[in-house]
Structure formats: C-alpha cells, structure tokens
C-alpha cells in the first residue's frame, strides 16, 4: 500500500519567516516525489520533483525540498515566505514501475502567510 | 503554450441528474488524467488515458461514471445519476509519456444537492 502523509493540516507564519512543510511516504519500490501548490479556486501547479541524485532539489519561487531515504521523507522548505505563498501544498508520489505517471497525493497542508 | 482547459467551471445538480465535464489537454500531451478532489482533501485518481486508450479506470465508479477520449485529445467525464457524495472538484491533468510532471486544469466544482 502506498501512502503519503502530510502531518500538518495548517501552518501559519508571518511574511519573511522561514517555513517547512512535512511529507512522509510509504512505498516499497522506486518512486518519483513531487510537490504541487494549489491556490484557492485554481488547479494544481507543479513546484519541484525528485527521483535521484542530489537529495536537495530546487523549485520555482525559492522553494526547495530535501529527500531522506532513511526517514522516508520529502520536506518542502522556503527561507523567506511572501503573502502570495498562501495556498494549499500537496506532496505526491509516483511509482516508477509501469511508467504510469500516476500521482498519489497527501491530504495537503494549508499555508497561511500573515502580513 | 495554452494550458489545460476545463468546462464548465461550476455545476449544481439535484441527486439523480446527469452531468458531463469536458477537458482539453495541452497539445502534444498523450496522457490525460481525471481526478476527484473532495473538499479539504488531495486529488484522487479516477481514470487515465494514454492517447485514446483507458490505462486504468479501477477507481472509477463504473455504475455511474464514464470517461472517454475518442481521438486521443479532448476528454469527457460523465456522471449518469449524481449522488450527494459526488460533490467535489473534478480536475483534469495532462502530461507527456515518461514525464512525471502533470499540468492541471482549473477544475469543475460540482455540488449535488
């Protein structure tokens, strides 16, 4: 069974603060990890991805994520948030086997950035 | 490049009514996905196509839901007899084979009364 766990349903920070959104996964095979952002009333937008190599990957708008095999985690970070970063963030895994491209999403973390 | 487009953006139905959702993927994307996103949850895959072929519809409630992509481009998702539990946002996404990055449309927000 493949699962994606995002332990924090809501995170509130102030503009300029750093933030970490947590993602843990459970899957027995090779996977592709990614983060997506969803602004209210819109579809999801791709932020970044990891499959192999350097465990720290850079994404758009100053976001980065770090993969840890030992912790089965792929946490998303940003050093200094802006009010426009307020949105719902989804972590997703995609099994490599079968080359399906299917995404299995977590429940999401709502990030609220206060001025 | 134009993004994924969906219509309608909103739909409100009584239980038992039928509704169709339409999706136009990004040109050249051979893979098309339909997701159901209940309120305050992550998207859950319903069905996906590679060109015109259904690859996986195991999560599609087959007694009431159907999806087609006859020419391998646009797609239609239909609910034959809607139930209140179908209330959700229906998202369409597309990608190229072997590329693990999906492009999502704005979604259709369905409310079943």
Tab-separated table of C-alpha atoms in Angstrom:
chain	number	residue	atom	x	y	z
A	1	UNK	CA	0.000	0.000	0.000
A	2	UNK	CA	1.286	3.399	-0.956
A	3	UNK	CA	0.612	6.255	1.423
A	4	UNK	CA	1.572	9.885	1.618
A	5	UNK	CA	1.327	11.611	4.976
A	6	UNK	CA	1.364	15.360	5.499
A	7	UNK	CA	1.322	15.717	9.256
A	8	UNK	CA	0.332	19.378	9.433
A	9	UNK	CA	-3.092	20.294	8.090
A	10	UNK	CA	-2.482	24.022	8.687
A	11	UNK	CA	0.651	26.111	9.102
A	12	UNK	CA	0.582	29.841	9.868
A	13	UNK	CA	3.670	32.051	9.606
A	14	UNK	CA	4.465	35.710	9.135
A	15	UNK	CA	5.785	37.227	5.945
A	16	UNK	CA	9.565	36.884	5.868
A	17	UNK	CA	9.605	33.814	8.109
A	18	UNK	CA	11.059	30.504	7.006
A	19	UNK	CA	8.746	27.527	6.697
A	20	UNK	CA	8.993	23.753	6.413
A	21	UNK	CA	6.071	21.629	5.232
A	22	UNK	CA	6.444	17.989	6.108
A	23	UNK	CA	5.834	14.951	3.912
A	24	UNK	CA	6.425	11.301	4.727
A	25	UNK	CA	5.667	8.440	2.410
A	26	UNK	CA	5.379	4.683	2.495
A	27	UNK	CA	6.166	2.711	-0.629
A	28	UNK	CA	8.235	-0.372	-1.285
A	29	UNK	CA	9.596	0.355	-4.746
A	30	UNK	CA	11.240	3.148	-6.672
A	31	UNK	CA	9.247	6.338	-6.694
A	32	UNK	CA	9.255	9.815	-8.040
A	33	UNK	CA	8.446	12.528	-5.461
A	34	UNK	CA	6.958	15.914	-6.142
A	35	UNK	CA	5.249	18.909	-4.596
A	36	UNK	CA	2.326	20.837	-6.039
A	37	UNK	CA	0.720	24.097	-4.974
A	38	UNK	CA	-2.976	24.939	-5.223
A	39	UNK	CA	-4.192	28.492	-4.826
A	40	UNK	CA	-7.819	28.894	-3.820
A	41	UNK	CA	-10.165	28.166	-6.716
A	42	UNK	CA	-7.422	27.010	-9.042
A	43	UNK	CA	-5.897	23.778	-10.255
A	44	UNK	CA	-2.603	22.396	-9.005
A	45	UNK	CA	0.729	23.754	-10.181
A	46	UNK	CA	3.972	21.801	-10.184
A	47	UNK	CA	6.666	23.095	-7.801
A	48	UNK	CA	9.514	20.596	-7.897
A	49	UNK	CA	10.441	16.930	-8.213
A	50	UNK	CA	12.999	14.360	-7.098
A	51	UNK	CA	13.971	10.964	-8.421
A	52	UNK	CA	17.683	10.516	-7.842
A	53	UNK	CA	20.926	12.397	-7.310
A	54	UNK	CA	21.347	15.406	-5.043
A	55	UNK	CA	18.734	14.984	-2.298
A	56	UNK	CA	18.109	18.728	-2.166
A	57	UNK	CA	16.159	19.946	-5.166
A	58	UNK	CA	15.317	23.495	-6.114
A	59	UNK	CA	11.934	24.552	-7.404
A	60	UNK	CA	10.150	27.683	-8.504
A	61	UNK	CA	9.747	30.815	-6.379
A	62	UNK	CA	12.523	29.957	-3.925
A	63	UNK	CA	11.126	26.620	-2.784
A	64	UNK	CA	13.364	23.638	-2.176
A	65	UNK	CA	12.799	20.137	-0.868
A	66	UNK	CA	15.053	17.552	0.698
A	67	UNK	CA	14.714	13.819	0.220
A	68	UNK	CA	15.675	11.456	3.022
A	69	UNK	CA	15.583	7.734	2.337
A	70	UNK	CA	16.212	6.833	5.974
A	71	UNK	CA	13.250	8.941	7.147
A	72	UNK	CA	11.075	8.269	4.078
A	73	UNK	CA	10.559	11.992	3.864
A	74	UNK	CA	10.471	14.767	1.319
A	75	UNK	CA	10.000	18.016	3.234
A	76	UNK	CA	9.416	21.316	1.451
A	77	UNK	CA	11.141	24.494	2.648
A	78	UNK	CA	11.320	28.162	1.901
A	79	UNK	CA	13.705	30.577	3.575
A	80	UNK	CA	11.514	33.687	3.419
A	81	UNK	CA	7.813	33.452	2.606
A	82	UNK	CA	5.689	36.056	0.870
A	83	UNK	CA	1.965	36.626	1.339
A	84	UNK	CA	1.401	35.198	-2.158
A	85	UNK	CA	2.720	31.839	-0.928
A	86	UNK	CA	-0.555	31.362	0.957
A	87	UNK	CA	-2.054	28.252	-0.628
A	88	UNK	CA	-2.522	24.512	-0.145
A	89	UNK	CA	0.576	22.409	-0.736
A	90	UNK	CA	0.358	18.777	-1.802
A	91	UNK	CA	3.082	16.186	-1.635
A	92	UNK	CA	2.792	13.366	-4.180
A	93	UNK	CA	4.488	10.101	-5.016
A	94	UNK	CA	4.501	8.340	-8.345
A	95	UNK	CA	5.609	4.693	-8.619
A	96	UNK	CA	8.253	4.255	-11.281
A	97	UNK	CA	7.177	0.693	-12.078
A	98	UNK	CA	4.963	0.568	-15.118
A	99	UNK	CA	5.820	4.128	-16.139
A	100	UNK	CA	2.251	5.147	-15.422
A	101	UNK	CA	2.891	8.650	-14.197
A	102	UNK	CA	0.088	8.163	-11.652
A	103	UNK	CA	0.223	10.580	-8.734
A	104	UNK	CA	-0.784	9.631	-5.193
A	105	UNK	CA	-1.383	12.755	-3.166
A	106	UNK	CA	-1.331	13.528	0.519
A	107	UNK	CA	-4.193	15.421	2.148
A	108	UNK	CA	-2.414	18.724	1.781
A	109	UNK	CA	-1.083	21.421	4.096
A	110	UNK	CA	-2.696	24.841	4.086
A	111	UNK	CA	-0.068	27.543	4.465
A	112	UNK	CA	-1.285	30.919	5.653
A	113	UNK	CA	1.183	33.786	5.495
A	114	UNK	CA	0.232	36.755	7.638
A	115	UNK	CA	1.496	40.278	6.928
B	1	UNK	CA	1.570	27.216	-24.884
B	2	UNK	CA	-2.059	27.103	-23.807
B	3	UNK	CA	-2.774	25.309	-20.557
B	4	UNK	CA	-5.297	22.612	-19.746
B	5	UNK	CA	-8.822	23.931	-20.098
B	6	UNK	CA	-11.952	22.570	-18.478
B	7	UNK	CA	-15.623	23.376	-18.668
B	8	UNK	CA	-17.907	24.116	-17.046
B	9	UNK	CA	-16.200	25.722	-14.064
B	10	UNK	CA	-19.173	25.110	-11.791
B	11	UNK	CA	-22.182	22.770	-11.780
B	12	UNK	CA	-25.071	22.424	-9.332
B	13	UNK	CA	-27.368	19.410	-9.644
B	14	UNK	CA	-30.138	17.611	-7.851
B	15	UNK	CA	-29.499	13.970	-6.967
B	16	UNK	CA	-30.253	11.708	-9.906
B	17	UNK	CA	-29.353	14.238	-12.564
B	18	UNK	CA	-26.608	13.687	-15.133
B	19	UNK	CA	-23.646	15.952	-15.837
B	20	UNK	CA	-20.683	15.973	-18.213
B	21	UNK	CA	-17.288	17.576	-17.751
B	22	UNK	CA	-15.062	18.451	-20.653
B	23	UNK	CA	-11.264	18.691	-20.773
B	24	UNK	CA	-8.885	19.959	-23.429
B	25	UNK	CA	-5.294	18.944	-22.561
B	26	UNK	CA	-2.093	20.653	-23.606
B	27	UNK	CA	-1.343	19.997	-27.259
B	28	UNK	CA	1.024	17.065	-27.695
B	29	UNK	CA	0.336	15.557	-24.284
B	30	UNK	CA	-0.529	11.924	-24.837
B	31	UNK	CA	-1.572	11.136	-21.262
B	32	UNK	CA	-4.723	12.543	-19.680
B	33	UNK	CA	-5.870	12.095	-16.082
B	34	UNK	CA	-9.162	12.735	-14.301
B	35	UNK	CA	-9.049	13.315	-10.545
B	36	UNK	CA	-11.769	13.789	-7.943
B	37	UNK	CA	-10.895	16.217	-5.151
B	38	UNK	CA	-13.359	16.260	-2.242
B	39	UNK	CA	-13.298	19.390	-0.123
B	40	UNK	CA	-10.183	19.663	2.063
B	41	UNK	CA	-8.612	16.540	0.580
B	42	UNK	CA	-5.983	15.743	-2.007
B	43	UNK	CA	-6.897	14.753	-5.553
B	44	UNK	CA	-7.706	11.078	-6.061
B	45	UNK	CA	-7.204	9.483	-9.468
B	46	UNK	CA	-10.372	8.281	-11.162
B	47	UNK	CA	-9.146	7.272	-14.605
B	48	UNK	CA	-6.342	7.955	-17.030
B	49	UNK	CA	-5.757	7.581	-20.748
B	50	UNK	CA	-2.776	7.163	-22.971
B	51	UNK	CA	-3.893	8.521	-26.318
B	52	UNK	CA	-7.434	7.129	-26.717
B	53	UNK	CA	-6.904	4.003	-24.599
B	54	UNK	CA	-8.020	3.690	-20.982
B	55	UNK	CA	-4.971	2.587	-18.968
B	56	UNK	CA	-6.503	2.465	-15.502
B	57	UNK	CA	-10.120	3.030	-14.514
B	58	UNK	CA	-10.073	0.899	-11.377
B	59	UNK	CA	-11.123	3.832	-9.177
B	60	UNK	CA	-13.953	4.947	-11.439
B	61	UNK	CA	-17.421	4.043	-10.053
B	62	UNK	CA	-18.406	2.193	-13.202
B	63	UNK	CA	-22.100	2.041	-12.479
B	64	UNK	CA	-22.495	5.794	-12.752
B	65	UNK	CA	-19.262	7.288	-14.066
B	66	UNK	CA	-17.860	7.006	-17.571
B	67	UNK	CA	-14.956	8.645	-19.368
B	68	UNK	CA	-13.910	8.766	-22.992
B	69	UNK	CA	-11.131	10.243	-25.072
B	70	UNK	CA	-12.142	9.157	-28.580
B	71	UNK	CA	-9.451	10.877	-30.661
B	72	UNK	CA	-6.717	10.950	-28.076
B	73	UNK	CA	-7.119	14.672	-27.491
B	74	UNK	CA	-10.164	16.074	-25.657
B	75	UNK	CA	-11.901	14.025	-22.989
B	76	UNK	CA	-15.330	13.877	-21.379
B	77	UNK	CA	-16.157	12.595	-17.908
B	78	UNK	CA	-19.833	11.868	-17.309
B	79	UNK	CA	-21.807	11.139	-14.179
B	80	UNK	CA	-25.010	9.375	-15.074
B	81	UNK	CA	-27.007	9.735	-11.861
B	82	UNK	CA	-25.304	12.056	-9.430
B	83	UNK	CA	-25.294	11.475	-5.664
B	84	UNK	CA	-24.550	13.924	-2.867
B	85	UNK	CA	-21.303	12.023	-2.238
B	86	UNK	CA	-20.111	13.065	-5.701
B	87	UNK	CA	-19.827	16.668	-4.501
B	88	UNK	CA	-16.207	17.562	-5.218
B	89	UNK	CA	-13.938	19.362	-7.635
B	90	UNK	CA	-13.107	17.350	-10.747
B	91	UNK	CA	-9.619	18.045	-12.059
B	92	UNK	CA	-8.191	17.155	-15.423
B	93	UNK	CA	-4.433	16.924	-15.948
B	94	UNK	CA	-2.184	16.040	-18.843
B	95	UNK	CA	1.431	15.020	-19.357
B	96	UNK	CA	3.830	13.533	-21.863
B	97	UNK	CA	4.735	9.844	-21.650
B	98	UNK	CA	7.659	9.316	-19.298
B	99	UNK	CA	7.446	12.839	-17.846
B	100	UNK	CA	6.392	12.751	-14.211
B	101	UNK	CA	5.096	16.289	-14.161
B	102	UNK	CA	1.410	16.862	-14.686
B	103	UNK	CA	-0.298	20.040	-15.797
B	104	UNK	CA	-3.675	20.647	-14.220
B	105	UNK	CA	-6.729	22.496	-15.402
B	106	UNK	CA	-8.700	24.833	-13.114
B	107	UNK	CA	-11.240	22.126	-12.271
B	108	UNK	CA	-15.011	21.836	-12.288
B	109	UNK	CA	-16.641	22.366	-8.908
B	110	UNK	CA	-19.660	20.072	-8.632
B	111	UNK	CA	-22.324	20.429	-5.959
B	112	UNK	CA	-25.030	17.771	-5.738
B	113	UNK	CA	-27.993	18.849	-3.606
